[in-house]
């Protein structure tokens, strides 16, 4: 029994180790790009757009139609003349029967087939323009895949940097709390012995309580960010996951001027490609709608046959019985489905959509450079802010350590120590938050310029 327990324990340990994963930012990004359903959804839209192209191409290909049927028909016998025959002897007066299509002779079953093979020859631009519109529509859908990838790329960084920032914040606050907690019991003993002030005890307890609050807050953000990272990269939420980086650090600032980044964005942003493709698609769509007022020229072969056993066959080229016949012939025709009101409405609707696409393209040309400028200025402002906070946090840490030593030596009271601890805590937390904001603004700058995996 003991061996079985050891074996089960070993298997559970191996399973836990196998489930644990450590990823860096690049690996997390690649996993997310392969796992995010939003990207797969956009890829499905591309496949649907390709199917639309095939449909338009199919409209211009050969189409076949076959209709096989059975029905009821009146019987007809005893000839076409009133004398009961199909012939009229010379010198006799013959009268055609008038009841050939009545049911006086009863009902029988008839069967027939109608078939056609048709190939459009010329559609006055309908097929060509619809196909062009469908092809540009596919390009729009492909750019939407790129947009989805960009959103995933940014989400990974938001979760990854957010987790590191929250973890560093929690670890820092925990370190400060542990350092202060070492003085709680000695301070209480001094106060009980009348050698210290209860005010200092209460000040220390208040500081510890405040630190506990912020530690709990950071711990919650840390767990949420890690679960978010698991979700976006496709790791089950209850599995173990660690990140390769020990601390959050400022990333490298992309080199280049604002003008360079703005020009790059106008060339590389998927939205610009979408605007161009969408405008071209709508132009072709408008032309296709206008072409609806013209006919289609086609060629093909038409065949039909019907056989009714209960009716006499008439072998006379001048008399046609649709219930006993066979026909096959090549055809050349013009088909015109013309509804002036509907066509005019369709053209107006297409032109209105094109105006909307033009407006979106103009908005992209104006808005994208502003997005680049916003991210660019934020990056450089945060870079300066980080440098200032880095100096401040070093001074704040020294202030807290010296105040702590002075407090233990009885040179200052708890209020002075609390002030130093608060300054150190706020400065360090602000620094970590600024690093996170800076890293995200660098990511936003890359998104704004189209500099991400597409």
CSV table of C-alpha atoms in Angstrom, one decimal:
chain,number,residue,atom,x,y,z
A,1,UNK,CA,0.0,0.0,0.0
A,2,UNK,CA,2.8,2.4,0.9
A,3,UNK,CA,4.5,1.7,-2.5
A,4,UNK,CA,1.2,2.6,-4.3
A,5,UNK,CA,1.0,5.8,-2.4
A,6,UNK,CA,4.6,6.7,-3.2
A,7,UNK,CA,3.9,6.0,-6.9
A,8,UNK,CA,0.7,8.1,-6.9
A,9,UNK,CA,2.6,11.0,-5.2
A,10,UNK,CA,5.4,10.7,-7.8
A,11,UNK,CA,3.0,10.8,-10.7
A,12,UNK,CA,1.2,13.8,-9.3
A,13,UNK,CA,4.6,15.6,-8.8
A,14,UNK,CA,5.6,14.8,-12.4
A,15,UNK,CA,2.2,16.0,-13.6
A,16,UNK,CA,2.5,19.3,-11.7
A,17,UNK,CA,6.0,19.8,-13.1
A,18,UNK,CA,4.8,19.0,-16.6
A,19,UNK,CA,2.0,21.6,-16.3
A,20,UNK,CA,4.2,24.4,-15.0
A,21,UNK,CA,5.4,26.8,-17.7
A,22,UNK,CA,7.8,29.7,-17.8
A,23,UNK,CA,7.4,32.2,-20.7
A,24,UNK,CA,9.1,35.4,-21.7
A,25,UNK,CA,7.4,38.2,-23.5
A,26,UNK,CA,8.2,36.9,-27.0
A,27,UNK,CA,7.0,33.4,-26.3
A,28,UNK,CA,3.8,34.7,-24.7
A,29,UNK,CA,3.2,36.8,-27.8
A,30,UNK,CA,3.7,33.9,-30.2
A,31,UNK,CA,1.4,31.7,-28.1
A,32,UNK,CA,-1.3,34.4,-28.0
A,33,UNK,CA,-1.2,34.9,-31.8
A,34,UNK,CA,-1.8,31.2,-32.2
A,35,UNK,CA,-4.5,30.9,-29.5
A,36,UNK,CA,-6.6,34.0,-29.7
A,37,UNK,CA,-10.1,33.2,-31.1
A,38,UNK,CA,-10.5,36.8,-32.2
A,39,UNK,CA,-7.8,36.3,-34.8
A,40,UNK,CA,-9.3,33.0,-36.0
A,41,UNK,CA,-12.7,34.8,-36.3
A,42,UNK,CA,-11.2,37.3,-38.7
A,43,UNK,CA,-9.5,34.5,-40.6
A,44,UNK,CA,-12.9,33.0,-41.1
A,45,UNK,CA,-14.1,36.3,-42.5
A,46,UNK,CA,-11.3,36.2,-45.0
A,47,UNK,CA,-12.3,32.6,-46.0
A,48,UNK,CA,-15.9,33.9,-46.4
A,49,UNK,CA,-14.6,36.8,-48.6
A,50,UNK,CA,-12.7,34.2,-50.8
A,51,UNK,CA,-15.9,32.2,-51.1
A,52,UNK,CA,-17.7,35.3,-52.3
A,53,UNK,CA,-15.0,35.7,-55.1
A,54,UNK,CA,-15.7,32.1,-56.1
A,55,UNK,CA,-19.4,32.7,-56.2
A,56,UNK,CA,-19.0,35.7,-58.5
A,57,UNK,CA,-16.7,33.6,-60.7
A,58,UNK,CA,-19.3,30.9,-60.7
A,59,UNK,CA,-21.9,33.3,-61.9
A,60,UNK,CA,-19.8,33.8,-65.0
A,61,UNK,CA,-19.3,30.0,-65.6
A,62,UNK,CA,-21.4,27.3,-67.2
A,63,UNK,CA,-24.6,26.6,-65.3
A,64,UNK,CA,-26.8,23.5,-65.8
A,65,UNK,CA,-30.4,23.0,-65.0
A,66,UNK,CA,-32.4,19.8,-65.0
A,67,UNK,CA,-36.1,19.3,-64.1
A,68,UNK,CA,-37.5,15.8,-64.2
A,69,UNK,CA,-41.2,15.5,-63.4
A,70,UNK,CA,-44.3,13.4,-63.6
A,71,UNK,CA,-47.9,14.8,-63.8
A,72,UNK,CA,-51.5,14.0,-64.9
A,73,UNK,CA,-52.6,14.6,-68.4
A,74,UNK,CA,-55.8,13.9,-70.4
A,75,UNK,CA,-55.9,10.7,-72.6
A,76,UNK,CA,-56.3,11.2,-76.3
A,77,UNK,CA,-57.0,8.3,-78.8
A,78,UNK,CA,-58.9,7.5,-82.1
A,79,UNK,CA,-57.0,10.0,-84.2
A,80,UNK,CA,-57.1,13.7,-84.8
A,81,UNK,CA,-60.0,13.8,-87.2
A,82,UNK,CA,-63.7,13.2,-86.4
A,83,UNK,CA,-63.6,10.0,-88.5
A,84,UNK,CA,-61.4,8.4,-85.8
A,85,UNK,CA,-58.1,8.3,-87.7
A,86,UNK,CA,-55.0,10.4,-88.2
A,87,UNK,CA,-55.4,10.4,-92.0
A,88,UNK,CA,-57.8,12.1,-94.3
A,89,UNK,CA,-58.5,10.1,-97.5
A,90,UNK,CA,-58.4,12.0,-100.8
A,91,UNK,CA,-61.8,13.5,-101.8
A,92,UNK,CA,-63.2,13.3,-98.3
A,93,UNK,CA,-64.1,16.2,-96.0
A,94,UNK,CA,-62.2,15.8,-92.7
A,95,UNK,CA,-62.8,17.8,-89.6
A,96,UNK,CA,-60.3,18.1,-86.8
A,97,UNK,CA,-61.5,17.0,-83.4
A,98,UNK,CA,-62.2,19.7,-80.9
A,99,UNK,CA,-61.9,17.6,-77.7
A,100,UNK,CA,-58.2,16.6,-77.8
A,101,UNK,CA,-57.4,18.3,-74.5
A,102,UNK,CA,-60.6,17.3,-72.6
A,103,UNK,CA,-60.8,14.5,-70.1
A,104,UNK,CA,-63.6,12.7,-72.0
A,105,UNK,CA,-61.2,9.8,-72.7
A,106,UNK,CA,-59.9,9.7,-69.2
A,107,UNK,CA,-56.7,10.6,-67.3
A,108,UNK,CA,-53.2,9.2,-67.7
A,109,UNK,CA,-49.7,9.9,-66.3
A,110,UNK,CA,-47.2,12.0,-68.2
A,111,UNK,CA,-43.5,12.4,-67.5
A,112,UNK,CA,-41.0,14.8,-68.9
A,113,UNK,CA,-37.6,16.4,-68.6
A,114,UNK,CA,-36.4,19.9,-69.2
A,115,UNK,CA,-32.7,20.6,-69.2
A,116,UNK,CA,-30.4,23.5,-70.2
A,117,UNK,CA,-26.7,24.4,-70.2
A,118,UNK,CA,-26.1,28.2,-70.3
A,119,UNK,CA,-22.9,30.2,-70.4
A,120,UNK,CA,-23.0,34.0,-70.0
A,121,UNK,CA,-21.2,35.7,-72.8
A,122,UNK,CA,-21.4,39.4,-71.9
A,123,UNK,CA,-22.9,41.1,-68.9
A,124,UNK,CA,-22.0,44.8,-69.6
A,125,UNK,CA,-19.6,44.9,-66.7
A,126,UNK,CA,-21.7,43.2,-63.9
A,127,UNK,CA,-19.5,40.2,-63.3
A,128,UNK,CA,-16.2,42.1,-63.8
A,129,UNK,CA,-17.1,44.8,-61.3
A,130,UNK,CA,-18.6,42.5,-58.7
A,131,UNK,CA,-15.5,40.3,-58.9
A,132,UNK,CA,-13.3,43.4,-58.4
A,133,UNK,CA,-15.4,44.5,-55.5
A,134,UNK,CA,-15.1,41.0,-53.9
A,135,UNK,CA,-11.4,40.9,-54.3
A,136,UNK,CA,-10.9,44.3,-52.6
A,137,UNK,CA,-13.3,43.1,-49.9
A,138,UNK,CA,-11.1,40.2,-49.3
A,139,UNK,CA,-8.1,42.6,-48.8
A,140,UNK,CA,-10.2,44.5,-46.3
A,141,UNK,CA,-10.9,41.3,-44.3
A,142,UNK,CA,-7.2,40.4,-44.4
A,143,UNK,CA,-6.3,43.8,-42.9
A,144,UNK,CA,-8.9,43.1,-40.2
A,145,UNK,CA,-6.8,40.0,-39.3
A,146,UNK,CA,-3.8,42.3,-38.9
A,147,UNK,CA,-5.9,44.6,-36.6
A,148,UNK,CA,-6.9,41.6,-34.5
A,149,UNK,CA,-3.2,40.6,-34.2
A,150,UNK,CA,-2.3,44.1,-33.1
A,151,UNK,CA,-5.0,44.0,-30.4
A,152,UNK,CA,-3.7,40.6,-29.2
A,153,UNK,CA,-0.1,41.8,-29.3
A,154,UNK,CA,-1.0,44.8,-27.2
A,155,UNK,CA,-3.1,42.7,-24.8
A,156,UNK,CA,-0.2,40.4,-24.1
A,157,UNK,CA,2.0,43.3,-23.1
A,158,UNK,CA,-0.7,44.8,-21.0
A,159,UNK,CA,-1.0,41.6,-19.0
A,160,UNK,CA,2.7,40.8,-18.9
A,161,UNK,CA,3.9,44.3,-17.8
A,162,UNK,CA,0.9,44.6,-15.5
A,163,UNK,CA,1.8,41.4,-13.8
A,164,UNK,CA,5.5,42.3,-13.3
A,165,UNK,CA,4.5,45.8,-12.0
A,166,UNK,CA,2.0,44.4,-9.5
A,167,UNK,CA,4.4,41.7,-8.4
A,168,UNK,CA,7.3,44.2,-7.9
A,169,UNK,CA,4.9,46.5,-6.0
A,170,UNK,CA,3.8,43.7,-3.7
A,171,UNK,CA,7.3,42.5,-3.0
A,172,UNK,CA,8.5,46.0,-2.3
A,173,UNK,CA,5.6,46.8,0.1
A,174,UNK,CA,6.0,43.4,1.8
A,175,UNK,CA,9.7,44.2,2.4
A,176,UNK,CA,8.9,47.6,3.9
A,177,UNK,CA,6.2,46.0,6.1
A,178,UNK,CA,8.5,43.3,7.4
A,179,UNK,CA,11.2,45.9,8.2
A,180,UNK,CA,8.7,48.0,10.2
A,181,UNK,CA,7.1,45.0,11.8
A,182,UNK,CA,10.4,44.1,13.5
A,183,UNK,CA,10.0,47.3,15.6
A,184,UNK,CA,6.4,46.7,16.7
A,185,UNK,CA,7.1,44.5,19.7
A,186,UNK,CA,10.1,46.3,21.1
A,187,UNK,CA,8.2,49.6,20.7
A,188,UNK,CA,5.2,48.2,22.6
A,189,UNK,CA,7.5,46.9,25.4
A,190,UNK,CA,9.0,50.4,25.8
A,191,UNK,CA,5.6,52.0,25.9
A,192,UNK,CA,4.4,49.5,28.5
A,193,UNK,CA,7.5,50.1,30.6
A,194,UNK,CA,6.9,53.9,30.4
A,195,UNK,CA,10.0,54.4,28.3
A,196,UNK,CA,8.2,55.2,25.1
A,197,UNK,CA,5.1,56.8,23.7
A,198,UNK,CA,1.9,55.0,22.8
A,199,UNK,CA,1.6,57.6,20.0
A,200,UNK,CA,4.5,56.0,18.3
A,201,UNK,CA,3.0,52.5,18.7
A,202,UNK,CA,-0.3,53.7,17.2
A,203,UNK,CA,1.5,55.5,14.3
A,204,UNK,CA,3.4,52.3,13.6
A,205,UNK,CA,0.3,50.2,13.7
A,206,UNK,CA,-1.4,52.7,11.3
A,207,UNK,CA,1.5,52.4,8.9
A,208,UNK,CA,1.4,48.6,9.0
A,209,UNK,CA,-2.3,48.6,8.4
A,210,UNK,CA,-2.0,51.0,5.4
A,211,UNK,CA,0.8,48.8,4.0
A,212,UNK,CA,-1.4,45.7,4.4
A,213,UNK,CA,-4.1,47.4,2.4
A,214,UNK,CA,-1.8,48.3,-0.5
A,215,UNK,CA,-0.2,44.8,-0.4
A,216,UNK,CA,-3.6,43.2,-0.7
A,217,UNK,CA,-4.5,45.6,-3.6
A,218,UNK,CA,-1.2,44.8,-5.4
A,219,UNK,CA,-1.7,41.0,-4.8
A,220,UNK,CA,-5.2,41.2,-6.4
A,221,UNK,CA,-3.9,43.0,-9.5
A,222,UNK,CA,-1.0,40.5,-9.7
A,223,UNK,CA,-3.4,37.5,-9.8
A,224,UNK,CA,-5.8,39.2,-12.2
A,225,UNK,CA,-2.9,40.1,-14.6
A,226,UNK,CA,-1.5,36.6,-14.5
A,227,UNK,CA,-4.9,35.0,-15.1
A,228,UNK,CA,-5.4,37.4,-18.0
A,229,UNK,CA,-2.0,36.4,-19.4
A,230,UNK,CA,-2.9,32.7,-19.2
A,231,UNK,CA,-6.2,33.4,-20.9
A,232,UNK,CA,-4.7,35.3,-23.9
A,233,UNK,CA,-1.9,32.8,-24.5
A,234,UNK,CA,-4.2,29.7,-24.2
A,235,UNK,CA,-3.0,28.3,-20.9
A,236,UNK,CA,-5.7,26.8,-18.7
A,237,UNK,CA,-6.4,29.2,-15.9
A,238,UNK,CA,-5.8,26.6,-13.1
A,239,UNK,CA,-2.4,25.6,-14.5
A,240,UNK,CA,0.9,27.0,-13.1
A,241,UNK,CA,2.6,29.8,-15.1
A,242,UNK,CA,5.6,31.9,-14.4
A,243,UNK,CA,7.3,34.7,-16.4
A,244,UNK,CA,11.0,34.8,-17.2
A,245,UNK,CA,11.6,38.4,-16.2
A,246,UNK,CA,12.5,39.1,-12.6
A,247,UNK,CA,11.4,42.7,-12.6
A,248,UNK,CA,9.6,45.2,-14.8
A,249,UNK,CA,12.2,47.3,-16.6
A,250,UNK,CA,11.8,50.2,-19.1
A,251,UNK,CA,12.0,49.0,-22.7
A,252,UNK,CA,14.1,50.6,-25.4
A,253,UNK,CA,12.6,53.7,-27.0
A,254,UNK,CA,12.2,53.3,-30.8
A,255,UNK,CA,14.5,55.6,-32.6
A,256,UNK,CA,13.1,58.1,-35.1
A,257,UNK,CA,11.5,61.5,-35.3
A,258,UNK,CA,7.8,62.2,-35.1
A,259,UNK,CA,7.6,62.9,-38.8
A,260,UNK,CA,9.3,59.6,-39.6
A,261,UNK,CA,6.8,57.7,-37.4
A,262,UNK,CA,3.8,59.5,-38.9
A,263,UNK,CA,4.9,58.7,-42.4
A,264,UNK,CA,5.5,55.1,-41.5
A,265,UNK,CA,2.0,54.9,-40.0
A,266,UNK,CA,0.4,56.2,-43.2
A,267,UNK,CA,2.2,53.5,-45.1
A,268,UNK,CA,2.0,50.5,-42.7
A,269,UNK,CA,-1.2,50.9,-40.7
A,270,UNK,CA,-3.8,48.3,-41.7
A,271,UNK,CA,-6.4,51.0,-41.4
A,272,UNK,CA,-4.8,52.8,-44.4
A,273,UNK,CA,-4.8,49.7,-46.5
A,274,UNK,CA,-8.4,49.0,-45.5
A,275,UNK,CA,-9.4,52.5,-46.5
A,276,UNK,CA,-7.8,52.2,-49.9
A,277,UNK,CA,-9.2,48.7,-50.5
A,278,UNK,CA,-12.6,49.7,-49.3
A,279,UNK,CA,-12.7,52.7,-51.5
A,280,UNK,CA,-11.7,50.6,-54.6
A,281,UNK,CA,-14.2,48.0,-53.6
A,282,UNK,CA,-17.0,50.5,-53.4
A,283,UNK,CA,-16.1,52.1,-56.7
A,284,UNK,CA,-16.4,48.7,-58.4
A,285,UNK,CA,-19.6,48.0,-56.5
A,286,UNK,CA,-21.2,51.2,-57.7
A,287,UNK,CA,-20.3,50.4,-61.3
A,288,UNK,CA,-21.7,46.9,-60.9
A,289,UNK,CA,-25.0,48.3,-59.6
A,290,UNK,CA,-25.2,50.7,-62.5
A,291,UNK,CA,-24.6,47.8,-64.9
A,292,UNK,CA,-27.8,46.1,-63.6
A,293,UNK,CA,-29.8,48.3,-66.0
A,294,UNK,CA,-28.3,46.4,-68.9
A,295,UNK,CA,-29.1,42.8,-70.1
A,296,UNK,CA,-27.1,39.7,-70.1
A,297,UNK,CA,-26.1,38.0,-73.4
A,298,UNK,CA,-25.8,34.2,-73.1
A,299,UNK,CA,-25.5,31.0,-75.2
A,300,UNK,CA,-26.2,27.4,-74.5
A,301,UNK,CA,-28.2,24.3,-75.2
A,302,UNK,CA,-31.8,23.7,-74.3
A,303,UNK,CA,-33.5,20.3,-74.3
A,304,UNK,CA,-36.9,19.1,-73.4
A,305,UNK,CA,-38.9,15.9,-73.8
A,306,UNK,CA,-42.3,14.6,-72.6
A,307,UNK,CA,-43.9,11.2,-73.0
A,308,UNK,CA,-47.6,10.4,-72.3
A,309,UNK,CA,-48.5,6.7,-72.9
A,310,UNK,CA,-52.2,7.4,-72.9
A,311,UNK,CA,-52.1,9.7,-75.9
A,312,UNK,CA,-51.6,8.7,-79.6
A,313,UNK,CA,-48.4,10.0,-81.1
A,314,UNK,CA,-48.9,12.4,-84.0
A,315,UNK,CA,-46.1,12.4,-86.6
A,316,UNK,CA,-47.0,15.6,-88.3
A,317,UNK,CA,-44.6,18.6,-88.4
A,318,UNK,CA,-47.5,21.0,-88.5
A,319,UNK,CA,-49.2,19.7,-85.3
A,320,UNK,CA,-47.4,20.1,-82.0
A,321,UNK,CA,-48.5,18.1,-79.0
A,322,UNK,CA,-46.5,19.3,-75.9
A,323,UNK,CA,-47.4,16.0,-74.0
A,324,UNK,CA,-45.6,13.9,-76.6
A,325,UNK,CA,-42.5,15.7,-77.9
A,326,UNK,CA,-38.7,15.9,-77.8
A,327,UNK,CA,-36.5,18.9,-78.5
A,328,UNK,CA,-32.8,19.8,-78.3
A,329,UNK,CA,-31.4,23.0,-79.8
A,330,UNK,CA,-28.6,25.5,-79.3
A,331,UNK,CA,-29.7,29.0,-78.1
A,332,UNK,CA,-28.3,32.5,-78.2
A,333,UNK,CA,-30.3,34.9,-76.1
A,334,UNK,CA,-30.6,38.2,-74.2
A,335,UNK,CA,-32.0,38.2,-70.7
A,336,UNK,CA,-33.1,41.5,-69.3
A,337,UNK,CA,-34.4,41.8,-65.7
A,338,UNK,CA,-35.2,45.5,-65.5
A,339,UNK,CA,-36.9,47.3,-62.6
A,340,UNK,CA,-36.0,51.0,-62.8
A,341,UNK,CA,-37.0,51.9,-59.3
A,342,UNK,CA,-35.1,49.1,-57.6
A,343,UNK,CA,-32.0,49.7,-59.8
A,344,UNK,CA,-32.0,53.4,-59.0
A,345,UNK,CA,-32.3,52.6,-55.3
A,346,UNK,CA,-29.5,50.1,-55.4
A,347,UNK,CA,-27.2,52.6,-57.2
A,348,UNK,CA,-28.1,55.4,-54.7
A,349,UNK,CA,-27.4,53.0,-51.8
A,350,UNK,CA,-24.0,52.0,-53.2
A,351,UNK,CA,-23.0,55.6,-53.8
A,352,UNK,CA,-24.0,56.5,-50.2
A,353,UNK,CA,-21.8,53.6,-48.9
A,354,UNK,CA,-19.0,54.9,-51.0
A,355,UNK,CA,-19.3,58.3,-49.5
A,356,UNK,CA,-19.1,56.7,-46.1
A,357,UNK,CA,-15.9,54.8,-47.1
A,358,UNK,CA,-14.4,58.1,-48.4
A,359,UNK,CA,-15.1,59.8,-45.1
A,360,UNK,CA,-13.5,56.9,-43.2
A,361,UNK,CA,-10.4,57.2,-45.4
A,362,UNK,CA,-10.2,60.9,-44.8
A,363,UNK,CA,-10.6,60.3,-41.0
A,364,UNK,CA,-7.8,57.8,-41.1
A,365,UNK,CA,-5.5,60.2,-42.9
A,366,UNK,CA,-6.1,62.9,-40.2
A,367,UNK,CA,-6.5,60.7,-37.1
A,368,UNK,CA,-3.6,58.3,-37.6
A,369,UNK,CA,-0.9,61.1,-37.4
A,370,UNK,CA,-2.5,62.4,-34.2
A,371,UNK,CA,-2.4,58.9,-32.7
A,372,UNK,CA,1.3,58.7,-33.5
A,373,UNK,CA,1.9,62.1,-32.1
A,374,UNK,CA,0.0,61.3,-28.9
A,375,UNK,CA,2.0,58.1,-28.3
A,376,UNK,CA,5.3,59.7,-29.3
A,377,UNK,CA,4.9,62.6,-26.9
A,378,UNK,CA,3.7,60.3,-24.1
A,379,UNK,CA,6.7,58.1,-24.5
A,380,UNK,CA,9.2,60.9,-24.2
A,381,UNK,CA,7.4,62.5,-21.3
A,382,UNK,CA,7.3,59.3,-19.4
A,383,UNK,CA,11.0,58.7,-20.1
A,384,UNK,CA,11.8,62.0,-18.4
A,385,UNK,CA,9.4,61.1,-15.6
A,386,UNK,CA,11.1,57.8,-15.0
A,387,UNK,CA,14.5,59.4,-14.8
A,388,UNK,CA,13.2,61.9,-12.2
A,389,UNK,CA,11.4,59.2,-10.2
A,390,UNK,CA,14.5,57.0,-10.2
A,391,UNK,CA,16.5,59.7,-8.5
A,392,UNK,CA,13.6,60.4,-6.1
A,393,UNK,CA,13.2,56.8,-5.1
A,394,UNK,CA,16.9,56.4,-4.2
A,395,UNK,CA,16.7,59.5,-2.0
A,396,UNK,CA,13.4,58.3,-0.5
A,397,UNK,CA,14.8,55.0,0.4
A,398,UNK,CA,17.8,56.6,2.1
A,399,UNK,CA,15.4,58.9,3.9
A,400,UNK,CA,13.4,56.0,5.2
A,401,UNK,CA,16.4,53.9,6.3
A,402,UNK,CA,18.0,56.8,8.1
A,403,UNK,CA,14.6,57.7,9.7
A,404,UNK,CA,14.2,54.1,10.8
A,405,UNK,CA,17.6,54.1,12.5
A,406,UNK,CA,16.9,57.5,14.2
A,407,UNK,CA,13.6,56.2,15.4
A,408,UNK,CA,15.2,53.1,16.9
A,409,UNK,CA,17.7,55.3,18.6
A,410,UNK,CA,14.9,57.5,20.0
A,411,UNK,CA,16.0,60.6,18.0
A,412,UNK,CA,12.7,61.1,16.2
A,413,UNK,CA,9.1,60.1,16.9
A,414,UNK,CA,6.8,57.8,15.0
A,415,UNK,CA,5.3,60.7,13.0
A,416,UNK,CA,8.6,61.5,11.4
A,417,UNK,CA,9.2,57.8,10.6
A,418,UNK,CA,5.7,57.5,9.1
A,419,UNK,CA,6.3,60.5,6.9
A,420,UNK,CA,9.6,58.9,5.6
A,421,UNK,CA,7.9,55.5,5.0
A,422,UNK,CA,5.0,57.1,3.2
A,423,UNK,CA,7.3,59.1,0.9
A,424,UNK,CA,9.4,56.0,0.1
A,425,UNK,CA,6.3,53.9,-0.6
A,426,UNK,CA,4.6,56.5,-2.8
A,427,UNK,CA,7.8,57.3,-4.8
A,428,UNK,CA,8.6,53.6,-5.4
A,429,UNK,CA,5.1,52.8,-6.4
A,430,UNK,CA,4.9,55.8,-8.7
A,431,UNK,CA,8.2,54.7,-10.3
A,432,UNK,CA,6.9,51.2,-11.0
A,433,UNK,CA,3.6,52.6,-12.3
A,434,UNK,CA,5.5,55.0,-14.6
A,435,UNK,CA,7.7,52.2,-15.9
A,436,UNK,CA,4.5,50.2,-16.7
A,437,UNK,CA,2.9,53.2,-18.4
A,438,UNK,CA,6.1,53.9,-20.3
A,439,UNK,CA,6.3,50.3,-21.6
A,440,UNK,CA,2.7,50.4,-22.7
A,441,UNK,CA,3.1,53.8,-24.4
A,442,UNK,CA,6.0,52.4,-26.4
A,443,UNK,CA,3.7,49.5,-27.3
A,444,UNK,CA,1.0,52.0,-28.3
A,445,UNK,CA,3.6,53.9,-30.4
A,446,UNK,CA,4.3,50.6,-32.3
A,447,UNK,CA,0.6,49.9,-32.7
A,448,UNK,CA,0.2,53.5,-34.0
A,449,UNK,CA,2.9,53.1,-36.6
A,450,UNK,CA,1.9,49.5,-37.6
A,451,UNK,CA,5.2,48.1,-36.2
A,452,UNK,CA,3.9,44.8,-34.9
A,453,UNK,CA,3.4,41.3,-36.3
A,454,UNK,CA,0.9,41.4,-39.1
